[in-house]
Short mmCIF file of C-alpha atoms and ligand atoms in Angstrom, two decimals:
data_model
loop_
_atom_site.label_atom_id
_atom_site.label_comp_id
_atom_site.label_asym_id
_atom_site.label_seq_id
_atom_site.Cartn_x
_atom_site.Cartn_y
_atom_site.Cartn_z
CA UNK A 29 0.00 0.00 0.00
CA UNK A 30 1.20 3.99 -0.75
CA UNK A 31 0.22 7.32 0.17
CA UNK A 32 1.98 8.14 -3.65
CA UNK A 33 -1.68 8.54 -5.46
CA UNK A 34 -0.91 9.86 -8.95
CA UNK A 35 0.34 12.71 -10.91
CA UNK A 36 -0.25 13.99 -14.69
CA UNK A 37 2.39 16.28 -15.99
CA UNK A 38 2.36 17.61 -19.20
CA UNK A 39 5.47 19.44 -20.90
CA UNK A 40 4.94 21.39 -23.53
CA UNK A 41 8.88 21.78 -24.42
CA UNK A 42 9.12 25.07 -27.15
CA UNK A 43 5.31 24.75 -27.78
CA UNK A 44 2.18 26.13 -26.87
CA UNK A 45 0.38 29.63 -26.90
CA UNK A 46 -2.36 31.91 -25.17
CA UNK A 47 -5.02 29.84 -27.25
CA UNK A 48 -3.89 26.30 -26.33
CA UNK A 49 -3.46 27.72 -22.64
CA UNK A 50 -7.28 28.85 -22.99
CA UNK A 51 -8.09 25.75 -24.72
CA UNK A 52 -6.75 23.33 -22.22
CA UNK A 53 -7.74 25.57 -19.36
CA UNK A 54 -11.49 25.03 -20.45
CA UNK A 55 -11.44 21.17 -20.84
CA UNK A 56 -9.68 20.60 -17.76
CA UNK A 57 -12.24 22.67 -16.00
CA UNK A 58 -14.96 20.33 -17.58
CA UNK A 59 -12.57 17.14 -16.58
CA UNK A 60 -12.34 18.05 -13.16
CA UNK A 61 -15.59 19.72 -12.66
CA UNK A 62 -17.61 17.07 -13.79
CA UNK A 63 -16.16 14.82 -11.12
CA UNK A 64 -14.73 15.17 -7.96
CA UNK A 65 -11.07 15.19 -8.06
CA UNK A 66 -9.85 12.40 -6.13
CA UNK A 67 -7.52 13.99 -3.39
CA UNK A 68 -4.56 12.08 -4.05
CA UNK A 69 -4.45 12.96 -7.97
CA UNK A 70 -2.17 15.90 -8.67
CA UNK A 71 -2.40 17.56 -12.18
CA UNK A 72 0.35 19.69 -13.50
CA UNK A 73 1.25 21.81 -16.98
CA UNK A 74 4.86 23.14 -17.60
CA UNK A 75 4.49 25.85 -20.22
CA UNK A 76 7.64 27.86 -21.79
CA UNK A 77 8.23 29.73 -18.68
CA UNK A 78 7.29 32.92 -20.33
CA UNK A 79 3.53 31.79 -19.65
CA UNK A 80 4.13 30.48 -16.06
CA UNK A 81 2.49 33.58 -14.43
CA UNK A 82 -0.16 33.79 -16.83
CA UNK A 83 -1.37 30.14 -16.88
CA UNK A 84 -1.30 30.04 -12.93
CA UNK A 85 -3.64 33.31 -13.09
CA UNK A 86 -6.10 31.59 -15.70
CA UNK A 87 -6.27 28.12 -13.60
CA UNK A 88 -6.61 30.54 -10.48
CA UNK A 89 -9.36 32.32 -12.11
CA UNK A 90 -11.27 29.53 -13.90
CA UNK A 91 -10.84 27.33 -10.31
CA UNK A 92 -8.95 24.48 -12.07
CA UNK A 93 -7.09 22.68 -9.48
CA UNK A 94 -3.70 22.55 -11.68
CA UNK A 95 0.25 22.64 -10.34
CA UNK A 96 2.14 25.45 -12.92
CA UNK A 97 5.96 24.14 -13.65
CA UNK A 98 8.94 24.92 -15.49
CA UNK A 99 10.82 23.32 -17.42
CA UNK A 100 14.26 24.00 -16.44
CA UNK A 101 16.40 26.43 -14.28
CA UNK A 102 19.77 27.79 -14.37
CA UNK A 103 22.81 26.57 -12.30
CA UNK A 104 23.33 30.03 -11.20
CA UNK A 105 21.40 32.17 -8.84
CA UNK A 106 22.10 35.34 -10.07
CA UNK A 107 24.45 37.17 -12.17
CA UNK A 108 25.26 37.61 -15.66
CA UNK A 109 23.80 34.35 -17.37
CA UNK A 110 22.06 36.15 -20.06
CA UNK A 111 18.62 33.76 -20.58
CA UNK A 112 18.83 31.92 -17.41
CA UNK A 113 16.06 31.65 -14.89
CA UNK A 114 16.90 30.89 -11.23
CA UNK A 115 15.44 28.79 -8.88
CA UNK A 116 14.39 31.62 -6.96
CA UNK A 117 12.31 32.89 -9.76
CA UNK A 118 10.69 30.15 -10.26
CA UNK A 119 10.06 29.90 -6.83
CA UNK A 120 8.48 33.68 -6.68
CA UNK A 121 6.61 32.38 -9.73
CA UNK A 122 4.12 29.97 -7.90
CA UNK A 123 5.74 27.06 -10.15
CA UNK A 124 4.99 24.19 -7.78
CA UNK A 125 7.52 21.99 -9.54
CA UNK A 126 10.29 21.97 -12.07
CA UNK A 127 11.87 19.43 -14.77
CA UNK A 128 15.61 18.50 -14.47
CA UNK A 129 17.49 16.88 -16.94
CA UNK A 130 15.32 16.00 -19.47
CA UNK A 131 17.07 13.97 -22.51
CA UNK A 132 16.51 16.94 -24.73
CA UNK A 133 18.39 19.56 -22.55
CA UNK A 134 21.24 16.36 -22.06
CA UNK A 135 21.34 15.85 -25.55
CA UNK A 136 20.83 19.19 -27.26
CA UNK A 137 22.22 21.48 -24.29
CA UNK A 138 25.32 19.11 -23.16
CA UNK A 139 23.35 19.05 -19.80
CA UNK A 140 25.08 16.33 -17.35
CA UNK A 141 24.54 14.76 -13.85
CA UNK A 142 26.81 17.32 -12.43
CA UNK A 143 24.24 20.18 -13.24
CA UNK A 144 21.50 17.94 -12.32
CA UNK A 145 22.71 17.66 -8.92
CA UNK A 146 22.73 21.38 -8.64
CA UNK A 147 19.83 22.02 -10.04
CA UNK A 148 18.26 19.39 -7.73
CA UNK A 149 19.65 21.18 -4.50
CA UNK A 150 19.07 24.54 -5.49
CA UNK A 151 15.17 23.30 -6.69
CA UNK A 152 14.14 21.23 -3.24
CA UNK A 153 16.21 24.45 -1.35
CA UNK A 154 13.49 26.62 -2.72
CA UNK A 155 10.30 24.18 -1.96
CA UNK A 156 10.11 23.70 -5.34
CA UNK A 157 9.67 19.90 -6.43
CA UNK A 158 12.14 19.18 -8.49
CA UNK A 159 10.80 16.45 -11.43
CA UNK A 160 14.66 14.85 -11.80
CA UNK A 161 14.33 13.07 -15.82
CA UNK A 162 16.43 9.84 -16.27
CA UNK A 163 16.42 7.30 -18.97
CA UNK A 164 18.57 4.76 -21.20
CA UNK A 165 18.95 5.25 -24.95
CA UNK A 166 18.17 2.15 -27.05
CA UNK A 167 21.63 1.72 -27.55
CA UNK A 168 22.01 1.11 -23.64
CA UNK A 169 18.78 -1.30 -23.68
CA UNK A 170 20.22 -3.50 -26.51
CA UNK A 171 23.55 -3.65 -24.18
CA UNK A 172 22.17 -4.50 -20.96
CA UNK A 173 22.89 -1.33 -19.50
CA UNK A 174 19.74 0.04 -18.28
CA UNK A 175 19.97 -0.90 -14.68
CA UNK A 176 23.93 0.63 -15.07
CA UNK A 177 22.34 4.36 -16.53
CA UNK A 178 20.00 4.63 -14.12
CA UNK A 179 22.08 3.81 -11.35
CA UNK A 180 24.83 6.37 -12.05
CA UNK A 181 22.54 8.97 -13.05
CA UNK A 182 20.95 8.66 -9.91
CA UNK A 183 23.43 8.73 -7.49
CA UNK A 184 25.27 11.58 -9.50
CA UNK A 185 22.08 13.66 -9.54
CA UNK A 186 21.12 12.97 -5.61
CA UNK A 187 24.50 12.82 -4.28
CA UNK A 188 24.12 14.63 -0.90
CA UNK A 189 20.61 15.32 -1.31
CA UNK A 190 18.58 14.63 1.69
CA UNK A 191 14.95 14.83 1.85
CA UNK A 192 13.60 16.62 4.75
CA UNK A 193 10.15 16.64 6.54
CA UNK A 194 8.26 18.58 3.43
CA UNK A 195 10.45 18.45 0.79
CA UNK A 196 10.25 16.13 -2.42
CA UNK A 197 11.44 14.72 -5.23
CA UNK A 198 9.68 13.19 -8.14
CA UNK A 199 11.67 11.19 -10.74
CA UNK A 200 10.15 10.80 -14.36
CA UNK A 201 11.54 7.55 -15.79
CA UNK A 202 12.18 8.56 -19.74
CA UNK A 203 13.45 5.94 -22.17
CA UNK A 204 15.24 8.22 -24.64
CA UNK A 205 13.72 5.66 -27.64
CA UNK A 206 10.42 5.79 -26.54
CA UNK A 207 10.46 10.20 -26.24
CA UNK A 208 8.63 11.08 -29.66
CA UNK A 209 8.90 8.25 -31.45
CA UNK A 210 4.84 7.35 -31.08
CA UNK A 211 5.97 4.21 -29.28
CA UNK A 212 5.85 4.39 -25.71
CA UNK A 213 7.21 1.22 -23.89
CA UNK A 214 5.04 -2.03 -22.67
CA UNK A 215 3.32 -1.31 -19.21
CA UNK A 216 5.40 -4.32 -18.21
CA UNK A 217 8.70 -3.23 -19.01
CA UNK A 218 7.99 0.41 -17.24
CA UNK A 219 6.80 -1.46 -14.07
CA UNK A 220 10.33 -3.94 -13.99
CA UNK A 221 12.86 -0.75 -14.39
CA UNK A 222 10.35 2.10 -11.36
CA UNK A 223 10.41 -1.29 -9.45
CA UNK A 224 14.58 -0.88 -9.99
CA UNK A 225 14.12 2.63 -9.87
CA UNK A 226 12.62 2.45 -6.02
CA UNK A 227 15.19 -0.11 -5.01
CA UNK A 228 18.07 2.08 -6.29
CA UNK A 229 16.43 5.17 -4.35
CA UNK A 230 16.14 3.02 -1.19
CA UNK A 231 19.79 1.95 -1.89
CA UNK A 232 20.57 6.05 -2.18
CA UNK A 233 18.16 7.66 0.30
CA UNK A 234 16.58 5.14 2.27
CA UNK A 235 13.73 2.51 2.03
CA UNK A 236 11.62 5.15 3.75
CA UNK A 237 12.17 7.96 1.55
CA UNK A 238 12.03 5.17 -1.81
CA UNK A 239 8.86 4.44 -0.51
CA UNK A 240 7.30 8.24 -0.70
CA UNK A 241 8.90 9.20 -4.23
CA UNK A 242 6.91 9.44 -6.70
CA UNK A 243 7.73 7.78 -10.32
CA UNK A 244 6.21 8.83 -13.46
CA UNK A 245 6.94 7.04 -16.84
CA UNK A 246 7.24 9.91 -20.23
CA UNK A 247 7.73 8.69 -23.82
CA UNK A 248 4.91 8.81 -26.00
CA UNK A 249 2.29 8.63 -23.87
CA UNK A 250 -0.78 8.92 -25.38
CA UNK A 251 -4.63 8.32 -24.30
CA UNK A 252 -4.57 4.70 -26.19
CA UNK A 253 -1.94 3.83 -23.44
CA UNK A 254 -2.15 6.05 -20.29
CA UNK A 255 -4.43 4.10 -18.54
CA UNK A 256 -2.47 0.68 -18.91
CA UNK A 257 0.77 2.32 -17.92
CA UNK A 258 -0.86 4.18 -15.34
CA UNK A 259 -2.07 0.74 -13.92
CA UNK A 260 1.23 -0.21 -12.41
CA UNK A 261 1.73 -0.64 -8.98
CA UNK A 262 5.35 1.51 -9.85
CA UNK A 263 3.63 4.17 -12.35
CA UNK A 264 2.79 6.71 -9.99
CA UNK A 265 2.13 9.42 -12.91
CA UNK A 266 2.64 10.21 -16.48
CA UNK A 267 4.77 13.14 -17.79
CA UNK A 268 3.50 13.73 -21.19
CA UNK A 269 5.13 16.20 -24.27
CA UNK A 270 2.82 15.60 -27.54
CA UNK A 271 -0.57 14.68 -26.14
CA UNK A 272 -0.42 17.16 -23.76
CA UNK A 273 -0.66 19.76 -26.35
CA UNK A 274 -4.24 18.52 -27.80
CA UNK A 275 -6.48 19.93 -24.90
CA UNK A 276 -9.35 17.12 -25.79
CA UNK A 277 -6.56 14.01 -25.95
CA UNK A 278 -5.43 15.63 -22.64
CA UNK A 279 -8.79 15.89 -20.91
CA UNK A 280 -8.90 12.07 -21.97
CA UNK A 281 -6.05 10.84 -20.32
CA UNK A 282 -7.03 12.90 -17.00
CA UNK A 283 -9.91 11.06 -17.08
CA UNK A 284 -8.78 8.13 -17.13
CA UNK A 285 -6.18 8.93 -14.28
CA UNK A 286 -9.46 9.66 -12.56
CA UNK A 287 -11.09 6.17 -13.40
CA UNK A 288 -8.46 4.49 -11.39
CA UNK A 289 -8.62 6.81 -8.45
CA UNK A 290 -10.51 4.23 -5.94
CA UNK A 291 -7.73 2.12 -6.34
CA UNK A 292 -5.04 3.96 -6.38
CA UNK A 293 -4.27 3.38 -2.77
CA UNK A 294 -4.32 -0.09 -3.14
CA UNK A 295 -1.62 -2.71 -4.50
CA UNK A 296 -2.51 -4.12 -7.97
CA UNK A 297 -2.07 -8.16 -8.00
CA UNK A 298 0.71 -8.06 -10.98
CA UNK A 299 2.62 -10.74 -12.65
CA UNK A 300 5.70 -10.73 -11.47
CA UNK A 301 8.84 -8.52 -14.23
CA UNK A 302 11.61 -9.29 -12.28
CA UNK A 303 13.89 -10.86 -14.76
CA UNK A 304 13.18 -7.93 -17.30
CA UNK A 305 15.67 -5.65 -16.52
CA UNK A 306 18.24 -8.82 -16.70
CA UNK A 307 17.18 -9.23 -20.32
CA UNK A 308 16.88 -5.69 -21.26
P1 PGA B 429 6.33 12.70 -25.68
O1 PGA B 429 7.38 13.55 -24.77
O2 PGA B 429 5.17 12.40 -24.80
O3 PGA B 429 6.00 13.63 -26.80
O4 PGA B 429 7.06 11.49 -26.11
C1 PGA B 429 7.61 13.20 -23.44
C2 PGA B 429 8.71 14.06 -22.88
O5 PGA B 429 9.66 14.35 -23.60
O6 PGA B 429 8.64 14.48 -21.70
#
């Protein structure tokens, strides 16, 4: 049994505008007022931060109960970083939350652990939940290394990071295949590597503190296979780029995050995925 309920993030990456904020605004106000949001179900949009202020106005106007969050932050905390947004900014913001190494800022920005790890700190210093993005490419599936990736970019990203009473962490599991490529992975396989995901956490912060993160699986997510993924005992939310720009698709998937809500407290009787991340 966990207290972790679920979470929906959606990242909009360089996309978006006023109309899709309006748009999305207005069918998550039907999705959530048409039901009664289940307590432990968190919802949350990270916009290019320029709309950050406006978007958490709009949801505070229309009564949407929806978590604002950027998408990145600087390793500074002031100074002359010309285009860099600190912590404390985002903070002052209202963001409730903020990605961290996502593959695309790894891969297109050179970002490595060693920033994540700030960013991390300077993120959970603030009260702001940092959302810390790890993930394999295929060419580290097809070698056995998944369990290896993970592992290091773990510990390199929470080195000296403790959690205290308040503060969290969420981790978005992100095979670097599955990101875009309209094939997300089998609910089986993302239940095996969060299960290896919470052991390596317990290994790194405690079984305690394992036991509280929340997980959330990204990579072409889509409402044909939220609610499957979602499912898994491991899967404690979804952070989703493409379908989280078509407000209807989006309202869908929410939905169906709500469908599950009586049960999320409960364990789900699963077959057993050990052995997958030995075969990966
Ligand atoms: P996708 O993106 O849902 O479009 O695959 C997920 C992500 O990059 O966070």
């Amino acid at each position: 049994m966990n207290n972790r309920g679920k979470l929906i993030i959606g990242n909009w990456k360089l996309n978006g505008s006023k109309q899709l904020m309006q748009d999305v605004l207005t069918e998550l106000g039907q999705a959530l007022n048409n039901q009664k949001t289940p307590d432990n179900f968190k919802l949350a949009i990270c916009p290019p931060s320029i709309y950050v202020s406006e978007m958490i106005q709009l949801a505070q106007h229309s009564g949407t109960h929806l978590w604002v969050g950027c998408q990145n932050i600087s390793i500074h905390t002031q100074g002359s970083y010309t285009g860099e947004l600190s912590a404390t900014m985002v903070k002052e913001a209202g963001c409730e939350l903020c990605l961290v190494g996502h593959s695309e800022r790894r891969t297109l920005f050179n970002e490595d652990d060693q920033s994540c790890q700030t960013k991390v700190r300077l993120l959970i210093a603030e009260g702001v939940i940092p959302v810390l993005c790890i993930g394999e490419t295929l060419q580290e599936k097809f070698s056995g290394k998944t369990r290896e990736v993970l592992s290091r970019q773990l510990q390199q990203a929470l080195e000296g990071t403790t959690l205290t009473e308040g503060k969290q962490l969420y981790i978005a599991y992100e095979p670097v295949y599955a990101i875009g490529s309209g094939h997300a992975v089998m609910p089986e396989q993302a239940q095996a590597v969060h299960s290896e995901i919470r052991l390596l956490l317990a290994e790194l912060m405690g079984a305690d503190i394992a036991s509280q993160v929340s997980i959330l699986y990204g990579g072409s997510v889509t409402r044909d296979n939220a609610l499957n993924l979602i499912a898994c005992p491991d899967v404690d939310g979804l952070l989703i780029g493409g379908a989280s720009l078509n407000a209807q698709h989006f309202r869908t998937i929410c939905n169906q995050v709500f469908s599950l809500a009586p049960v999320f407290n409960y364990p789900h009787k699963m077959k057993s995925y050990e052995n997958y991340m030995d075969a990966s």
